Amino acid sequence: MNDEGLWLGRRRDDGNATQLPPRALLRHVMALGSSGSGKTVLCKVVVEEAVRNGIPVICVDPQGDLCSLVEGAKDPQALAQHGIDPEVAREFAERADVVIFTPASPKGVPLSADPVDPGLGTLSPAERLQALTRTASMVTSLLGFDADSDEGAGLVAVLDGVLAEMLDAGREPSLAALGDTLLEHEKDGFARLSRYLDPKKIRTACQRLARLDVGARRLLFHEGVPIDVDVLLGRDSQSGGDGRIRVSVVYLNTLGSQDDKDFVVAALADRLYSWMLDHPSASPQALFYIDEVSPFIPPVRKPACKEGLALLFKQARKYGVCCLMATQNPGDVDYRAMSQFGTWALGRLTTRQDLKKIEPSIKSLDPVHSDALLAALPGLRPGQFTLLSPDHFDSAVPLEVRWLLSEHCTFDEERIEGVADERWRTRFAPLVGKRDPRAPSAPRASAQEPEPEVVAPQKSAQRTQPPVTEPTTRPGAPVAAERTAPLAAQPDATPPRGLESQDRDTPIPPTMDDPVTPPAPAAPHAPAAPPAPAAPHAPATPPAPNAREQAVTVAANRLAGKSSMTAKEFAVALGCSEKKARSMLKELVASGVAGQFKDGRVQRFWAYSTGARPDLGLPARVLAVAARIDANGAAAIAREHARSKLLGLIGSDEQLARVVLVYRLLYKVDFRETVERSVLHRMVGAGSEERLGSVYFHPHTLDVLSLSRDGVAFSPRPAERASAVADLDGNAAFAEATAAALPISEADYRARRSERDVARETKTRFAATPVSISNVFFPLWEITLQHDGGAGYRVVTIDALLGRPVTWPAPT
């Protein structure tokens, strides 16, 4: 280990080098700063220094910024100009063994995130009890049940008992084995489990569990390299052992939903916790880094990974496992988790909510200078931080972060695939799909859903997947299964109150903005034909792509090389005639790989795999509010408000027909305003103070959003001052999302007012000065309730943040 410590940069006051002792990592490190403050660069510096000190690293990369650790610095002259010895960068590149793992995707090294740890049976009795409950809670959330509800708690008890039963019987624990063991109880009608949960609900859980074994989710939970901490840390004999220090980057953008990302992080945390119990160390032996941690451990909501992360933050230091976290929204992180971090790097923070959130922690770390430190944060430039580490520094260190030893850029899946082909594909192939020989290999059984479902209609011309390219969700397509609730309605007698609703006496409208053709109804008494049994030991071998499929793949990749192309530009890129290019574009559009839009008189085409929406002028990455209410929660709320006949005679019975998630635009305005202080304050200090913050405008009415326990509302001026508006800041988690995968209301976005209008209204209503204006997309559940035998319908809208009814003005 390097005796000189972790070289982070230099002091801004005297220019001396700033070095943090490696043992400081045991108390964990938190980097805070708004977007563009340089916190990811600072964290990558810590990762580089960990490698230089012989500490392997597991990185969770939500956006692709950490993947570039694989690229060594390419410009020695630029390194020297920024005070970096090129020889140091070369040594780092030779010593670091960076590998990119891609859950549910073969683009990098595919990673399987089975939430059931095969090592459960090796834990001590006390640790096993806790691990079983954590695993049961994780799987309960995975199946769409709220673990905090009475129903969810019952399922946790069921799964906890079945897992314990498996271990007692000597069965190898896995998600597949859990489903098989659970179904064995169906023979007696779940009699032994019915004291915990209604057998109908257990059957529902069985069917949902079986669904995880098919389609795209099978890639996530059953195929790829199983999560093994020894592999991730390079301590295994097959992929490690060459003397280099492993940096495992787990790239999450291959996953389509936040729930799936939560489960990957949950599985990582759980495996790491179990591993460290078996491998205690008094000195740093591993670094666990999550870039932008707020969606995974929020203050109120309880995603699947929250409990595991909290346990890891609390106990990891005793076993030599160090944690490094970063976030741009400290108000969106559970304060109890933040209290476990002993070293803080504070970058530029501008909103009063963020500053107020960290104030208690700063005062505990440096009570004498806390006010001055907080006052200086809004003025910091990119790459400038205030470093607080009371165990190692007597006072706050004004830090200028050093230049990286590696490249700093954002990787997409295509670039990851190219690097994987060069470096890892053959090397990790023996580990893909590897499982314990004791694990059950019998084909999974299926359970019958106890209640019928009304399935949301699909597009009449469904898109097929291309041979190799993996496009994101097609814009305007029906929401994926994870976002569409099982719609078996059980309306009660309570009429709705205060809901935004639209009563119609016509058939249900198409989902979202696109016309759809409902599926033909199934014959009422025709039982479904049972599937042909699969050969128990014969793995399916996908057919090799033919020449035509290869040509389509090449064409799709060429189209993805630019944000969009005309047919003429595409012909040049392919090196073919324009007629042939048009034919190929037509095929790409028909197969769902590409989209098209009119730009003036010119037709342009783009690949969905880029993640961008050039037809709307949106880049690949957009900012969205994280939804707290999932599809099952939205369906449950809808059922509570479904109407039923008064005395069985008057009115109509309503049944839940469709639940659809849609994201609508908000304008976020970061502002600066001067506020007059009270008379008492003016007597002892300045007469006014400058405040920073943000407000959110509706894109059509330009009304201002406010948030209360009753939900979201819009009004021209909900408070006298902009800084006094109670809105999303501090109450919602924000995360970057792929524009093409987000179900954006296109009509809503196209009808937006100009940013100039928004800036004018900010000045007029609040006398505040706009600093910047940006797009934020807010999630809403649009719920369709049928009545009169399906002849009429009513649409109810609730916000996906609090689950409250909302009146959201539509474009005119």
CSV table of C-alpha atoms in Angstrom, one decimal, residues 247-516:
chain,number,residue,atom,x,y,z
A,247,VAL,CA,-12.1,-2.5,-11.0
A,248,SER,CA,-15.5,-3.9,-11.7
A,249,VAL,CA,-17.9,-1.4,-13.3
A,250,VAL,CA,-21.5,-2.5,-13.1
A,251,TYR,CA,-23.2,-0.5,-15.8
A,252,LEU,CA,-27.0,-0.1,-15.0
A,253,ASN,CA,-28.2,1.6,-18.3
A,254,THR,CA,-28.8,-1.8,-19.8
A,255,LEU,CA,-31.8,-2.1,-17.4
A,256,GLY,CA,-35.1,-0.5,-18.4
A,257,SER,CA,-36.7,0.2,-15.0
A,258,GLN,CA,-35.6,1.7,-11.7
A,259,ASP,CA,-37.0,-1.4,-10.0
A,260,ASP,CA,-34.5,-3.6,-11.8
A,261,LYS,CA,-31.7,-1.3,-11.0
A,262,ASP,CA,-32.7,-1.4,-7.3
A,263,PHE,CA,-32.6,-5.2,-7.4
A,264,VAL,CA,-29.1,-5.3,-8.9
A,265,VAL,CA,-27.8,-2.9,-6.3
A,266,ALA,CA,-29.6,-4.9,-3.6
A,267,ALA,CA,-28.1,-8.1,-4.8
A,268,LEU,CA,-24.6,-6.5,-4.9
A,269,ALA,CA,-25.0,-5.1,-1.4
A,270,ASP,CA,-26.3,-8.4,0.0
A,271,ARG,CA,-23.5,-10.5,-1.6
A,272,LEU,CA,-20.9,-8.0,-0.4
A,273,TYR,CA,-22.2,-8.1,3.1
A,274,SER,CA,-22.2,-11.9,3.2
A,275,TRP,CA,-18.7,-12.0,1.7
A,276,MET,CA,-17.2,-9.6,4.2
A,277,LEU,CA,-18.5,-11.7,7.1
A,278,ASP,CA,-16.3,-14.5,5.8
A,279,HIS,CA,-13.3,-12.3,5.0
A,280,PRO,CA,-12.8,-9.9,7.9
A,281,SER,CA,-9.9,-7.4,7.6
A,282,ALA,CA,-8.7,-4.6,9.8
A,283,SER,CA,-7.3,-2.7,6.8
A,284,PRO,CA,-9.0,-1.5,3.6
A,285,GLN,CA,-9.5,-4.6,1.3
A,286,ALA,CA,-12.3,-3.4,-1.0
A,287,LEU,CA,-14.0,-0.2,-2.1
A,288,PHE,CA,-17.7,-0.1,-3.0
A,289,TYR,CA,-18.7,3.0,-5.0
A,290,ILE,CA,-22.1,4.1,-6.2
A,291,ASP,CA,-22.3,7.2,-8.4
A,292,GLU,CA,-25.5,9.2,-7.7
A,293,VAL,CA,-26.8,7.2,-4.8
A,294,SER,CA,-30.0,9.1,-4.0
A,295,PRO,CA,-32.4,6.8,-5.9
A,296,PHE,CA,-31.2,3.8,-4.1
A,297,ILE,CA,-31.4,5.0,-0.4
A,298,PRO,CA,-34.0,7.8,-0.3
A,299,PRO,CA,-35.3,9.3,3.0
A,300,VAL,CA,-38.9,8.0,2.8
A,301,ARG,CA,-39.4,5.4,0.1
A,302,LYS,CA,-38.0,1.9,0.6
A,303,PRO,CA,-36.6,0.4,-2.6
A,304,ALA,CA,-35.3,-3.1,-2.5
A,305,CYS,CA,-31.7,-2.1,-2.0
A,306,LYS,CA,-32.2,0.4,0.9
A,307,GLU,CA,-32.0,-2.0,3.8
A,308,GLY,CA,-28.9,-3.8,2.4
A,309,LEU,CA,-27.1,-0.5,1.7
A,310,ALA,CA,-27.9,0.9,5.2
A,311,LEU,CA,-26.6,-2.3,6.8
A,312,LEU,CA,-23.4,-2.1,4.6
A,313,PHE,CA,-22.8,1.5,5.5
A,314,LYS,CA,-23.2,0.8,9.2
A,315,GLN,CA,-21.0,-2.3,9.5
A,316,ALA,CA,-18.7,-2.6,6.5
A,317,ARG,CA,-15.8,-0.6,8.1
A,318,LYS,CA,-15.3,-3.3,10.7
A,319,TYR,CA,-14.5,-5.8,8.0
A,320,GLY,CA,-12.3,-3.7,5.8
A,321,VAL,CA,-14.9,-2.8,3.2
A,322,CYS,CA,-14.9,0.9,2.3
A,323,CYS,CA,-17.8,2.8,0.8
A,324,LEU,CA,-17.7,5.8,-1.6
A,325,MET,CA,-20.9,7.6,-2.6
A,326,ALA,CA,-21.8,10.7,-4.6
A,327,THR,CA,-25.0,12.6,-5.1
A,328,GLN,CA,-26.2,16.0,-6.4
A,329,ASN,CA,-29.3,16.0,-4.2
A,330,PRO,CA,-28.3,15.5,-0.5
A,331,GLY,CA,-31.9,16.2,0.4
A,332,ASP,CA,-32.9,13.0,-1.4
A,333,VAL,CA,-30.6,10.7,0.7
A,334,ASP,CA,-31.6,9.2,4.0
A,335,TYR,CA,-29.9,11.3,6.7
A,336,ARG,CA,-29.2,8.2,8.8
A,337,ALA,CA,-27.2,6.7,5.9
A,338,MET,CA,-25.3,9.9,5.4
A,339,SER,CA,-24.4,10.0,9.1
A,340,GLN,CA,-22.3,6.9,8.6
A,341,PHE,CA,-19.8,8.7,6.4
A,342,GLY,CA,-16.7,10.2,8.1
A,343,THR,CA,-15.1,12.1,5.2
A,344,TRP,CA,-17.1,14.6,3.1
A,345,ALA,CA,-16.1,16.4,0.0
A,346,LEU,CA,-18.5,19.4,-0.6
A,347,GLY,CA,-18.7,20.9,-4.0
A,348,ARG,CA,-20.9,23.6,-5.4
A,349,LEU,CA,-24.4,23.5,-3.8
A,350,THR,CA,-26.8,26.3,-4.7
A,351,THR,CA,-30.3,25.5,-3.5
A,352,ARG,CA,-31.3,26.3,0.1
A,353,GLN,CA,-32.9,22.9,0.5
A,354,ASP,CA,-29.6,21.1,-0.2
A,355,LEU,CA,-27.7,23.5,2.1
A,356,LYS,CA,-30.2,23.1,4.9
A,357,LYS,CA,-30.1,19.3,4.6
A,358,ILE,CA,-26.3,19.1,5.1
A,359,GLU,CA,-26.1,21.9,7.7
A,360,PRO,CA,-26.5,19.6,10.8
A,361,SER,CA,-23.8,17.3,9.5
A,362,ILE,CA,-21.4,20.1,8.7
A,363,LYS,CA,-21.9,21.6,12.2
A,364,SER,CA,-21.1,18.2,13.7
A,365,LEU,CA,-17.9,17.9,11.6
A,366,ASP,CA,-16.7,21.5,12.0
A,367,PRO,CA,-18.9,23.4,14.5
A,368,VAL,CA,-16.6,26.5,14.6
A,369,HIS,CA,-16.5,27.2,10.9
A,370,SER,CA,-19.7,25.7,9.7
A,371,ASP,CA,-21.5,28.9,8.8
A,372,ALA,CA,-18.5,30.1,6.7
A,373,LEU,CA,-18.2,26.8,5.0
A,374,LEU,CA,-21.9,26.7,4.0
A,375,ALA,CA,-21.8,30.3,2.8
A,376,ALA,CA,-18.9,29.5,0.5
A,377,LEU,CA,-20.4,26.4,-1.2
A,378,PRO,CA,-22.6,28.3,-3.9
A,379,GLY,CA,-19.5,30.1,-5.2
A,380,LEU,CA,-17.2,27.0,-5.8
A,381,ARG,CA,-16.1,26.4,-9.3
A,382,PRO,CA,-16.1,22.9,-11.0
A,383,GLY,CA,-13.3,20.8,-9.5
A,384,GLN,CA,-13.2,22.8,-6.3
A,385,PHE,CA,-14.3,21.1,-3.0
A,386,THR,CA,-14.2,21.6,0.7
A,387,LEU,CA,-12.8,18.5,2.3
A,388,LEU,CA,-13.9,17.6,5.8
A,389,SER,CA,-12.3,14.6,7.6
A,390,PRO,CA,-12.0,15.4,11.3
A,391,ASP,CA,-10.2,12.1,12.0
A,392,HIS,CA,-7.3,13.1,9.7
A,393,PHE,CA,-7.4,16.9,9.2
A,394,ASP,CA,-7.6,19.5,12.0
A,395,SER,CA,-9.7,21.8,9.8
A,396,ALA,CA,-11.5,22.0,6.5
A,397,VAL,CA,-9.2,21.6,3.4
A,398,PRO,CA,-9.9,23.8,0.4
A,399,LEU,CA,-9.3,21.2,-2.3
A,400,GLU,CA,-8.6,21.6,-6.1
A,401,VAL,CA,-9.1,18.1,-7.5
A,402,ARG,CA,-6.2,16.7,-9.6
A,403,TRP,CA,-6.3,15.7,-13.2
A,404,LEU,CA,-7.4,12.1,-13.9
A,405,LEU,CA,-5.0,9.4,-14.9
A,406,SER,CA,-7.7,7.9,-17.2
A,407,GLU,CA,-10.0,9.4,-19.8
A,408,HIS,CA,-13.2,11.0,-18.6
A,409,CYS,CA,-16.1,10.5,-21.0
A,410,THR,CA,-19.5,8.7,-21.1
A,411,PHE,CA,-19.7,5.3,-22.6
A,412,ASP,CA,-22.8,3.9,-24.4
A,413,GLU,CA,-23.6,0.3,-25.0
A,414,GLU,CA,-22.0,0.2,-28.5
A,415,ARG,CA,-18.7,1.4,-27.1
A,416,ILE,CA,-18.9,-1.1,-24.2
A,417,GLU,CA,-19.5,-3.9,-26.7
A,418,GLY,CA,-16.4,-2.9,-28.7
A,419,VAL,CA,-14.2,-2.9,-25.7
A,420,ALA,CA,-15.7,-6.2,-24.4
A,421,ASP,CA,-14.9,-7.9,-27.7
A,422,GLU,CA,-11.3,-6.8,-27.4
A,423,ARG,CA,-10.7,-7.6,-23.8
A,424,TRP,CA,-13.2,-9.7,-21.9
A,425,ARG,CA,-15.4,-11.9,-24.1
A,426,THR,CA,-13.2,-15.0,-24.2
A,427,ARG,CA,-11.8,-14.4,-20.7
A,428,PHE,CA,-15.1,-14.5,-18.9
A,429,ALA,CA,-16.9,-17.0,-21.1
A,430,PRO,CA,-16.3,-19.9,-18.7
A,431,LEU,CA,-18.1,-18.0,-15.9
A,432,VAL,CA,-21.2,-17.1,-17.9
A,433,GLY,CA,-24.1,-19.2,-16.7
A,434,LYS,CA,-21.9,-21.1,-14.3
A,435,ARG,CA,-24.0,-22.5,-11.4
A,436,ASP,CA,-23.5,-24.8,-8.5
A,437,PRO,CA,-24.0,-28.5,-9.5
A,438,ARG,CA,-26.3,-29.0,-6.5
A,439,ALA,CA,-28.7,-26.3,-7.8
A,440,PRO,CA,-32.0,-27.7,-9.2
A,441,SER,CA,-32.1,-28.1,-13.0
A,442,ALA,CA,-35.7,-29.2,-13.4
A,443,PRO,CA,-37.8,-27.0,-15.6
A,444,ARG,CA,-39.9,-24.4,-13.7
A,445,ALA,CA,-43.6,-25.1,-13.0
A,446,SER,CA,-46.2,-22.4,-13.5
A,447,ALA,CA,-49.1,-21.4,-11.5
A,448,GLN,CA,-52.5,-20.2,-12.6
A,449,GLU,CA,-53.5,-16.6,-11.8
A,450,PRO,CA,-56.5,-16.8,-9.4
A,451,GLU,CA,-58.2,-13.9,-11.1
A,452,PRO,CA,-58.6,-12.9,-14.7
A,453,GLU,CA,-56.7,-9.9,-16.1
A,454,VAL,CA,-57.7,-7.1,-18.4
A,455,VAL,CA,-54.5,-6.6,-20.4
A,456,ALA,CA,-53.7,-3.3,-21.9
A,457,PRO,CA,-54.0,-3.3,-25.7
A,458,GLN,CA,-50.8,-3.6,-27.8
A,459,LYS,CA,-50.0,-2.0,-31.1
A,460,SER,CA,-51.4,-3.7,-34.1
A,461,ALA,CA,-48.0,-3.7,-35.8
A,462,GLN,CA,-45.7,-4.9,-33.1
A,463,ARG,CA,-42.0,-4.3,-33.4
A,464,THR,CA,-39.6,-7.2,-33.4
A,465,GLN,CA,-36.1,-7.2,-31.9
A,466,PRO,CA,-33.2,-6.8,-34.3
A,467,PRO,CA,-30.6,-9.6,-34.4
A,468,VAL,CA,-27.9,-7.9,-32.4
A,469,THR,CA,-28.8,-4.3,-31.6
A,470,GLU,CA,-30.8,-3.8,-28.4
A,471,PRO,CA,-32.9,-0.6,-28.9
A,472,THR,CA,-34.5,1.1,-26.0
A,473,THR,CA,-38.2,1.4,-25.6
A,474,ARG,CA,-39.9,2.8,-28.7
A,475,PRO,CA,-41.3,6.3,-28.2
A,476,GLY,CA,-45.0,6.2,-27.9
A,477,ALA,CA,-45.2,2.4,-27.5
A,478,PRO,CA,-47.4,0.9,-24.7
A,479,VAL,CA,-45.7,0.9,-21.4
A,480,ALA,CA,-43.6,-2.2,-20.6
A,481,ALA,CA,-45.0,-5.0,-18.4
A,482,GLU,CA,-43.4,-3.6,-15.3
A,483,ARG,CA,-45.3,-0.4,-15.7
A,484,THR,CA,-48.7,-1.9,-16.5
A,485,ALA,CA,-50.7,-3.3,-13.5
A,486,PRO,CA,-52.6,-6.6,-13.5
A,487,LEU,CA,-56.0,-5.2,-14.0
A,488,ALA,CA,-58.5,-7.4,-12.3
A,489,ALA,CA,-60.7,-4.8,-10.7
A,490,GLN,CA,-62.6,-5.2,-7.4
A,491,PRO,CA,-64.5,-2.0,-7.0
A,492,ASP,CA,-66.0,-1.1,-3.7
A,493,ALA,CA,-68.9,1.1,-2.8
A,494,THR,CA,-67.0,4.3,-2.0
A,495,PRO,CA,-67.6,6.9,-4.7
A,496,PRO,CA,-64.5,9.0,-5.7
A,497,ARG,CA,-64.0,12.4,-4.2
A,498,GLY,CA,-62.0,15.2,-5.8
A,499,LEU,CA,-60.5,13.1,-8.6
A,500,GLU,CA,-59.6,14.6,-11.9
A,501,SER,CA,-61.8,12.5,-14.1
A,502,GLN,CA,-63.3,12.5,-17.5
A,503,ASP,CA,-66.6,10.5,-18.0
A,504,ARG,CA,-67.1,9.1,-21.5
A,505,ASP,CA,-69.8,7.0,-23.1
A,506,THR,CA,-67.6,5.7,-25.8
A,507,PRO,CA,-65.1,2.8,-25.9
A,508,ILE,CA,-61.8,3.1,-24.1
A,509,PRO,CA,-59.3,5.4,-26.0
A,510,PRO,CA,-56.0,4.2,-27.2
A,511,THR,CA,-53.0,4.2,-24.8
A,512,MET,CA,-50.9,7.3,-24.7
A,513,ASP,CA,-50.6,9.3,-28.0
A,514,ASP,CA,-50.6,6.4,-30.5
A,515,PRO,CA,-53.6,4.6,-32.1
A,516,VAL,CA,-53.8,1.0,-31.1
